[in-house]
mmCIF file of C-alpha atoms in Angstrom:
data_model
loop_
_atom_site.group_PDB
_atom_site.id
_atom_site.type_symbol
_atom_site.label_atom_id
_atom_site.label_comp_id
_atom_site.label_asym_id
_atom_site.label_seq_id
_atom_site.Cartn_x
_atom_site.Cartn_y
_atom_site.Cartn_z
ATOM 1 C CA MET A 9 -0.134 -0.295 -0.207
ATOM 2 C CA VAL A 10 1.649 3.129 -1.180
ATOM 3 C CA HIS A 11 1.016 5.932 1.718
ATOM 4 C CA ARG A 12 -0.387 9.602 0.839
ATOM 5 C CA ALA A 13 2.128 12.288 1.237
ATOM 6 C CA LYS A 14 2.108 15.276 4.363
ATOM 7 C CA PRO A 15 2.990 18.174 3.248
ATOM 8 C CA GLY A 16 6.471 19.246 4.626
ATOM 9 C CA ASP A 17 7.603 21.823 6.812
ATOM 10 C CA ASP A 18 10.488 23.418 4.516
ATOM 11 C CA HIS A 19 13.135 22.900 6.918
ATOM 12 C CA PRO A 20 16.824 22.959 5.120
ATOM 13 C CA LEU A 21 18.306 19.232 3.899
ATOM 14 C CA GLN A 22 20.734 17.928 6.361
ATOM 15 C CA ARG A 23 24.384 17.308 4.452
ATOM 16 C CA TYR A 24 24.929 13.606 4.603
ATOM 17 C CA ARG A 25 27.793 12.954 7.097
ATOM 18 C CA TRP A 26 30.835 9.495 6.816
ATOM 19 C CA TRP A 27 28.688 8.345 10.404
ATOM 20 C CA GLN A 28 25.553 7.626 7.969
ATOM 21 C CA LEU A 29 26.190 5.384 5.962
ATOM 22 C CA PHE A 30 24.395 2.202 6.587
ATOM 23 C CA SER A 31 21.675 4.290 8.498
ATOM 24 C CA ARG A 32 20.729 7.348 5.937
ATOM 25 C CA SER A 33 19.693 6.629 2.009
ATOM 26 C CA LEU A 34 19.530 10.213 -0.451
ATOM 27 C CA PHE A 35 18.863 10.731 -4.117
ATOM 28 C CA HIS A 36 18.682 13.374 -6.065
ATOM 29 C CA LEU A 37 17.272 13.944 -9.420
ATOM 30 C CA ARG A 38 17.803 17.002 -11.566
ATOM 31 C CA LEU A 39 14.749 18.178 -13.861
ATOM 32 C CA ASP A 40 13.923 21.377 -16.162
ATOM 33 C CA GLY A 41 11.719 23.209 -14.156
ATOM 34 C CA PHE A 42 9.386 26.484 -14.987
ATOM 35 C CA ALA A 43 10.979 28.531 -17.892
ATOM 36 C CA ASP A 44 13.906 26.078 -18.176
ATOM 37 C CA VAL A 45 15.097 26.802 -14.639
ATOM 38 C CA PRO A 46 16.945 23.916 -13.429
ATOM 39 C CA GLU A 47 15.785 22.214 -9.948
ATOM 40 C CA VAL A 48 16.553 19.338 -7.849
ATOM 41 C CA TRP A 49 14.298 17.109 -6.152
ATOM 42 C CA SER A 50 15.824 15.276 -3.192
ATOM 43 C CA VAL A 51 14.774 12.248 -1.698
ATOM 44 C CA ASP A 52 16.494 11.313 2.400
ATOM 45 C CA VAL A 53 14.895 7.706 3.895
ATOM 46 C CA ARG A 54 16.599 7.244 7.510
ATOM 47 C CA HIS A 55 16.370 4.288 7.665
ATOM 48 C CA GLY A 56 15.944 3.937 11.649
ATOM 49 C CA GLY A 57 12.972 6.135 12.063
ATOM 50 C CA ASP A 58 11.822 8.834 14.305
ATOM 51 C CA SER A 59 11.454 8.456 17.834
ATOM 52 C CA ASN A 60 8.627 5.738 17.091
ATOM 53 C CA GLY A 61 10.902 3.838 14.737
ATOM 54 C CA GLU A 62 8.373 4.898 11.964
ATOM 55 C CA VAL A 63 10.634 5.610 8.948
ATOM 56 C CA TRP A 64 10.019 8.366 6.701
ATOM 57 C CA ALA A 65 10.853 9.614 3.089
ATOM 58 C CA LEU A 66 11.325 13.270 2.828
ATOM 59 C CA LEU A 67 11.370 15.300 -0.128
ATOM 60 C CA TYR A 68 12.858 18.213 -0.409
ATOM 61 C CA LEU A 69 13.186 21.114 -3.822
ATOM 62 C CA ASP A 70 16.299 22.318 -3.693
ATOM 63 C CA GLY A 71 17.028 21.676 -0.420
ATOM 64 C CA ARG A 72 13.772 22.698 1.192
ATOM 65 C CA ASN A 73 11.132 19.967 2.353
ATOM 66 C CA GLN A 74 8.149 19.634 0.624
ATOM 67 C CA ALA A 75 6.759 16.445 1.582
ATOM 68 C CA ARG A 76 7.357 13.594 4.129
ATOM 69 C CA SER A 77 5.850 9.845 3.864
ATOM 70 C CA ARG A 78 5.318 7.038 4.874
ATOM 71 C CA LEU A 79 6.825 3.585 2.928
ATOM 72 C CA PRO A 80 6.361 2.906 0.759
ATOM 73 C CA ALA A 81 5.856 6.268 -1.036
ATOM 74 C CA ALA A 82 4.623 7.692 -4.678
ATOM 75 C CA PHE A 83 5.546 11.908 -4.603
ATOM 76 C CA ARG A 84 4.264 13.354 -7.360
ATOM 77 C CA ILE A 85 5.614 16.395 -8.531
ATOM 78 C CA PRO A 86 5.324 18.463 -12.020
ATOM 79 C CA GLY A 87 6.114 16.079 -14.772
ATOM 80 C CA GLY A 88 5.701 12.724 -13.391
ATOM 81 C CA THR A 89 6.131 10.830 -10.268
ATOM 82 C CA ILE A 90 8.402 10.058 -7.302
ATOM 83 C CA GLU A 91 7.952 6.158 -5.618
ATOM 84 C CA VAL A 92 10.284 4.887 -3.477
ATOM 85 C CA ALA A 93 10.490 1.256 -1.586
ATOM 86 C CA THR A 94 12.837 -0.399 0.750
ATOM 87 C CA SER A 95 13.407 -3.902 1.589
ATOM 88 C CA SER A 96 14.536 -5.221 5.238
ATOM 89 C CA TYR A 97 18.329 -4.384 3.477
ATOM 90 C CA GLY A 98 17.751 -0.435 2.190
ATOM 91 C CA LEU A 99 15.851 1.148 -0.260
ATOM 92 C CA LYS A 100 14.761 -1.228 -3.585
ATOM 93 C CA ARG A 101 13.409 1.478 -5.420
ATOM 94 C CA CYS A 102 13.589 5.243 -5.909
ATOM 95 C CA HIS A 103 12.617 6.205 -9.446
ATOM 96 C CA TYR A 104 10.873 8.913 -11.338
ATOM 97 C CA VAL A 105 8.263 7.817 -13.298
ATOM 98 C CA ALA A 106 7.953 10.652 -16.334
ATOM 99 C CA GLU A 107 3.762 10.785 -17.128
ATOM 100 C CA ASP A 108 4.896 9.821 -20.519
ATOM 101 C CA GLY A 109 5.943 6.550 -18.910
ATOM 102 C CA THR A 110 9.534 6.330 -19.035
ATOM 103 C CA THR A 111 11.315 5.272 -15.772
ATOM 104 C CA ARG A 112 14.493 6.758 -14.297
ATOM 105 C CA MET A 113 16.770 5.552 -11.138
ATOM 106 C CA LEU A 114 17.776 8.818 -8.909
ATOM 107 C CA VAL A 115 20.980 9.495 -8.709
ATOM 108 C CA PRO A 116 22.455 8.404 -4.781
ATOM 109 C CA ASP A 117 23.826 11.487 -3.115
ATOM 110 C CA PRO A 118 28.211 10.995 -4.001
ATOM 111 C CA ALA A 119 28.892 10.932 -0.317
ATOM 112 C CA SER A 120 26.452 8.036 0.686
ATOM 113 C CA ALA A 121 26.859 4.425 0.855
ATOM 114 C CA GLU A 122 24.906 4.005 -2.349
ATOM 115 C CA GLY A 123 27.138 6.365 -4.046
ATOM 116 C CA ARG A 124 30.259 5.472 -3.100
ATOM 117 C CA ARG A 125 29.187 1.849 -4.445
ATOM 118 C CA ALA A 126 28.072 3.212 -7.579
ATOM 119 C CA ARG A 127 31.141 5.331 -8.543
ATOM 120 C CA LEU A 128 33.011 2.177 -7.065
ATOM 121 C CA GLY A 129 30.982 0.745 -10.528
ATOM 122 C CA GLN A 130 32.205 3.282 -12.869
ATOM 123 C CA THR A 131 36.208 3.223 -11.447
ATOM 124 C CA ARG A 132 36.376 -0.358 -11.702
ATOM 125 C CA PRO A 133 33.666 -2.019 -13.782
ATOM 126 C CA THR A 134 35.532 -5.702 -13.825
ATOM 127 C CA LEU A 135 36.020 -5.715 -9.935
ATOM 128 C CA SER A 136 31.996 -4.637 -9.388
ATOM 129 C CA ARG A 137 30.332 -7.584 -11.343
ATOM 130 C CA ALA A 138 32.516 -9.346 -9.331
ATOM 131 C CA ILE A 139 31.390 -8.522 -6.345
ATOM 132 C CA GLY A 140 27.637 -8.594 -7.648
ATOM 133 C CA VAL A 141 27.985 -12.163 -8.727
ATOM 134 C CA VAL A 142 29.012 -12.817 -6.104
ATOM 135 C CA SER A 143 26.821 -11.344 -3.727
ATOM 136 C CA VAL A 144 24.245 -13.518 -5.517
ATOM 137 C CA VAL A 145 26.090 -16.643 -5.689
ATOM 138 C CA VAL A 146 26.333 -16.267 -1.802
ATOM 139 C CA LEU A 147 22.774 -15.716 -1.021
ATOM 140 C CA LEU A 148 21.702 -18.297 -3.396
ATOM 141 C CA ILE A 149 24.130 -20.284 -0.948
ATOM 142 C CA ALA A 150 22.246 -19.253 1.880
ATOM 143 C CA LEU A 151 18.619 -20.316 0.196
ATOM 144 C CA VAL A 152 19.715 -23.864 -0.457
ATOM 145 C CA LEU A 153 21.095 -24.602 2.798
ATOM 146 C CA GLY A 154 19.035 -22.890 4.937
ATOM 147 C CA VAL A 155 15.342 -23.087 3.967
ATOM 148 C CA PRO A 156 15.549 -27.105 4.435
ATOM 149 C CA GLN A 157 16.687 -26.300 7.716
ATOM 150 C CA ILE A 158 14.240 -23.733 8.541
ATOM 151 C CA ALA A 159 11.175 -25.755 7.327
ATOM 152 C CA GLU A 160 12.580 -29.017 9.705
ATOM 153 C CA ASP A 161 12.726 -26.784 11.979
ATOM 154 C CA ILE A 162 8.937 -25.524 11.832
ATOM 155 C CA THR A 163 8.043 -28.767 11.455
ATOM 156 C CA ARG A 164 8.662 -30.454 14.220
ATOM 157 C CA ILE A 165 6.389 -27.575 16.408
ATOM 158 C CA PRO A 166 3.272 -29.936 17.435
ATOM 159 C CA PRO A 167 0.591 -28.249 15.722
ATOM 160 C CA VAL A 168 2.596 -28.280 12.913
ATOM 161 C CA ALA A 169 3.831 -31.598 12.946
ATOM 162 C CA ASP A 170 0.168 -33.268 13.350
ATOM 163 C CA ALA A 171 -1.365 -31.001 10.476
ATOM 164 C CA VAL A 172 1.483 -31.561 7.353
ATOM 165 C CA GLY A 173 3.799 -34.074 8.925
ATOM 166 C CA THR A 174 7.338 -33.898 9.952
ATOM 167 C CA PHE A 175 10.004 -32.607 7.065
ATOM 168 C CA VAL A 176 13.710 -33.842 7.352
ATOM 169 C CA SER A 177 15.843 -31.262 5.961
ATOM 170 C CA PRO A 178 18.691 -32.749 4.015
ATOM 171 C CA PHE A 179 21.242 -30.264 5.555
ATOM 172 C CA HIS A 180 22.606 -30.813 9.431
ATOM 173 C CA LEU A 181 24.976 -28.272 9.302
ATOM 174 C CA PRO A 182 27.083 -27.166 12.352
ATOM 175 C CA ALA A 183 25.849 -23.588 14.400
ATOM 176 C CA TRP A 184 28.633 -21.757 13.364
ATOM 177 C CA THR A 185 28.133 -22.319 9.842
ATOM 178 C CA ASN A 186 24.549 -21.251 9.587
ATOM 179 C CA ILE A 187 25.370 -18.355 11.615
ATOM 180 C CA SER A 188 28.023 -17.668 9.034
ATOM 181 C CA LEU A 189 25.275 -17.910 6.435
ATOM 182 C CA VAL A 190 23.563 -15.173 7.947
ATOM 183 C CA VAL A 191 25.952 -13.179 8.429
ATOM 184 C CA ALA A 192 27.351 -13.692 4.535
ATOM 185 C CA GLY A 193 23.210 -13.750 3.228
ATOM 186 C CA LEU A 194 23.049 -9.881 5.672
ATOM 187 C CA VAL A 195 26.311 -8.556 3.840
ATOM 188 C CA ALA A 196 25.513 -9.862 0.226
ATOM 189 C CA SER A 197 22.056 -8.598 0.867
ATOM 190 C CA THR A 198 23.403 -4.877 1.948
ATOM 191 C CA GLU A 199 25.248 -4.950 -0.941
ATOM 192 C CA ARG A 200 22.671 -5.210 -3.253
ATOM 193 C CA ALA A 201 20.245 -2.966 -2.034
ATOM 194 C CA LEU A 202 23.431 -0.269 -2.529
ATOM 195 C CA ARG A 203 22.561 -0.915 -6.100
ATOM 196 C CA MET A 204 18.523 -1.030 -6.010
ATOM 197 C CA ARG A 205 19.080 -4.227 -6.682
ATOM 198 C CA TYR A 206 16.063 -6.625 -5.494
ATOM 199 C CA ASN A 207 14.354 -9.703 -5.907
ATOM 200 C CA TRP A 208 11.685 -11.120 -3.214
ATOM 201 C CA ILE A 209 13.389 -14.719 -3.081
ATOM 202 C CA LEU A 210 16.680 -13.762 -2.806
ATOM 203 C CA ASP A 211 16.559 -10.811 -0.826
ATOM 204 C CA GLY A 212 13.924 -11.426 2.688
ATOM 205 C CA GLY A 213 10.366 -10.556 0.627
ATOM 206 C CA LEU A 214 9.776 -14.455 0.792
ATOM 207 C CA PHE A 215 9.692 -14.099 4.566
ATOM 208 C CA ASP A 216 8.255 -10.613 4.557
ATOM 209 C CA GLY A 217 6.067 -11.323 2.188
ATOM 210 C CA ASP A 218 6.766 -9.347 -0.606
ATOM 211 C CA ASP A 219 5.296 -10.242 -3.278
#
């Protein structure tokens, strides 16, 4: 469900700080505004949420707050809509959809984690592709080895066992191996989120209930 945006309070956009690398996402969109005057739209997401734990997307125009919305969000701006959505590991969508149907991703702030990852893709494309492949391989391994064990644990619960029987996993790994797989999976999904790559099976949507 896309949430309705609320009016902003015109506060200024704060500068991105290095210690916010994994707690804040900041993206920009440059458009030709009225009379072809350039304007910059920015989307700021603090993943830690507010005092109530609610995560908001804040929309800025030329550094002044115009609107805010819970996520997923759709901000209507002249000429189109900015769509913002998160996964468990960061943003999975921050795109401008023009009225003619064309779509483009907003550009990450150079100081942000997403911006640094994008710069690696530009300056070291071979290394960047290799890291991307490794992330997918790690998630596939974690999925193949982890899901059967989880299924076995679930079917051992008496009401579930009575209803569907007990599933026996073909894999029984040591605790340290399972912990390593979880950590590696978290790192891999975070790396993919920095590139706005998302798959509902690989990146946790299967367990979050995403379509």
